[in-house]
Amino acid sequence: MDARLKKLIELVEIIALGFILSFVIRTFLLDPRIVPTGSMLPTIRLQDRLLVDKLMFKFNGIERGDIVVFRAPPESGEKDDLIKRVIGLPGETIQVKDGKVLINGAALEEDYLLDKPDYQYDPVTVPEDSYFVLGDNRRGSNDSHIWGFVPMQNIKGKVWIRYSPSNRFGKLDK
C-alpha cells in the first residue's frame, strides 16, 4: 500500500475516533455550558463556562444546594435549559416569607444570595420525584416560585466546575 494512502487512512481513523469520543463524552458524561443570564448571580456570572456532570449525579443523588441544569418546564415560557439551585427536596414544605426561605418551617441559611427575595410564596409541598429550584439572584430569576416544580426526569445534570474565566476556575460547591 502506498505510504501516503496509509497515512491518510490513519488520519481519517484518528479524526473518526475523536468525533466518536466527543459524542460519547458530551452525550453521556460531561456537557459544557455557557451561562446566558444573571439569574444565578453572584455564584455564577454571565458568560461563565461550566462543565455539567451528566452521569455521576444519577448515582449520588440530588441534595439541597446542588446547582442543576434542567429542561425548562413549559410553564416557564423558556425554550433553553435552565440552571438553578435545588432548594426543596421531595416531600418537604417550602415557603418564602419576610425575605427568607422556610423549609418545613425552619429558615434556610443562604450566604450565597445576591439579594433576599422581595416576594411571598405560600407553603407548598414538593411532590415525589420533583424539586423546588431557585436562582441565587432571587429578584431576577424565573424559577420555581413562578412556575412550580422540576420533575426529576427533566434534570440533565449537576454543575461540576467553572472552567472559564480562568481566574475563577474551580468546583462549584454548595
Coordinates of N, CA, C and O in Angstrom, one line a residue, residues 39 73-78 82 84 94 96 118-122 124 132-135 137-150:
S39 N -29.4 35.0 36.5 CA -30.3 34.5 37.5 C -29.6 33.8 38.6 O -30.1 33.6 39.7
P73 N -39.5 23.6 32.3 CA -40.9 23.2 32.2 C -41.7 24.1 31.2 O -41.4 25.3 31.1
P74 N -42.7 23.7 30.5 CA -43.5 24.5 29.6 C -44.0 25.8 30.3 O -44.1 26.8 29.7
E75 N -44.4 25.7 31.6 CA -45.0 26.8 32.3 C -44.0 28.0 32.5 O -44.4 29.1 32.7
S76 N -42.7 27.7 32.3 CA -41.7 28.7 32.5 C -41.6 29.7 31.3 O -41.1 30.8 31.4
G77 N -42.1 29.2 30.2 CA -42.0 30.1 29.0 C -40.6 30.1 28.3 O -40.4 30.8 27.4
E78 N -39.7 29.3 28.9 CA -38.3 29.3 28.4 C -38.2 28.1 27.4 O -38.8 27.0 27.6
L82 N -32.3 25.5 31.8 CA -32.1 26.5 32.9 C -31.1 25.9 33.9 O -30.9 24.7 34.0
K84 N -30.3 26.4 38.0 CA -30.8 26.9 39.3 C -30.2 26.0 40.4 O -29.7 25.0 40.2
I94 N -42.2 24.0 51.4 CA -41.4 25.2 51.1 C -42.3 26.5 51.2 O -43.4 26.4 50.8
V96 N -41.8 31.0 51.2 CA -40.9 32.2 51.2 C -41.7 33.3 51.9 O -42.8 33.6 51.5
D118 N -37.9 39.4 47.4 CA -38.9 40.5 47.7 C -40.3 40.1 47.5 O -41.2 40.9 47.2
Y119 N -40.5 38.8 47.5 CA -41.9 38.3 47.3 C -42.2 37.3 48.4 O -41.4 36.8 49.2
Q120 N -43.5 37.0 48.5 CA -44.0 35.9 49.4 C -44.4 34.7 48.6 O -44.9 34.9 47.4
Y121 N -44.3 33.6 49.1 CA -44.7 32.3 48.5 C -45.3 31.4 49.5 O -44.7 31.0 50.5
D122 N -46.6 31.2 49.3 CA -47.4 30.4 50.3 C -46.8 29.0 50.4 O -46.2 28.5 49.4
V124 N -46.0 25.2 50.2 CA -46.4 24.1 49.3 C -45.5 22.9 49.6 O -44.4 23.1 50.0
F132 N -37.8 21.8 44.1 CA -38.1 23.2 44.0 C -36.8 23.9 43.9 O -35.8 23.7 44.7
V133 N -36.6 24.7 42.8 CA -35.3 25.3 42.5 C -35.5 26.8 42.4 O -36.5 27.3 42.0
L134 N -34.5 27.5 42.9 CA -34.5 29.0 42.9 C -33.1 29.5 42.4 O -32.1 28.8 42.6
G135 N -33.1 30.6 41.7 CA -31.9 31.3 41.3 C -31.3 32.0 42.5 O -32.0 32.4 43.4
N137 N -30.0 34.8 42.4 CA -30.4 36.2 42.2 C -32.0 36.2 42.4 O -32.7 36.3 41.4
R138 N -32.4 36.1 43.6 CA -33.9 35.8 43.8 C -34.8 36.8 43.2 O -35.9 36.5 42.8
R139 N -34.4 38.1 43.1 CA -35.2 39.1 42.5 C -35.2 39.1 41.0 O -36.0 39.8 40.3
G140 N -34.3 38.4 40.4 CA -34.1 38.4 38.9 C -34.1 37.0 38.3 O -33.3 36.8 37.4
S141 N -34.9 36.1 38.9 CA -34.8 34.7 38.4 C -36.2 34.2 38.1 O -37.1 34.3 38.9
N142 N -36.3 33.6 36.9 CA -37.5 32.8 36.5 C -37.3 31.4 37.0 O -36.6 30.6 36.4
D143 N -38.0 31.1 38.1 CA -37.7 29.8 38.8 C -39.0 29.2 39.4 O -40.1 29.7 39.1
S144 N -38.8 28.3 40.3 CA -40.0 27.5 40.9 C -41.0 28.4 41.6 O -42.2 28.1 41.7
H145 N -40.6 29.6 42.1 CA -41.6 30.4 42.8 C -42.6 31.0 41.8 O -43.6 31.5 42.2
I146 N -42.2 31.0 40.5 CA -43.1 31.5 39.4 C -43.9 30.3 38.8 O -45.1 30.4 38.6
W147 N -43.2 29.2 38.4 CA -43.8 28.2 37.6 C -43.9 26.8 38.2 O -44.3 25.9 37.6
G148 N -43.4 26.6 39.5 CA -43.6 25.3 40.1 C -42.4 24.5 40.2 O -41.3 24.9 40.2
F149 N -42.6 23.2 40.2 CA -41.6 22.2 40.5 C -40.9 21.7 39.2 O -41.4 21.8 38.1
V150 N -39.7 21.1 39.4 CA -38.9 20.5 38.3 C -39.0 19.0 38.5 O -38.5 18.5 39.5

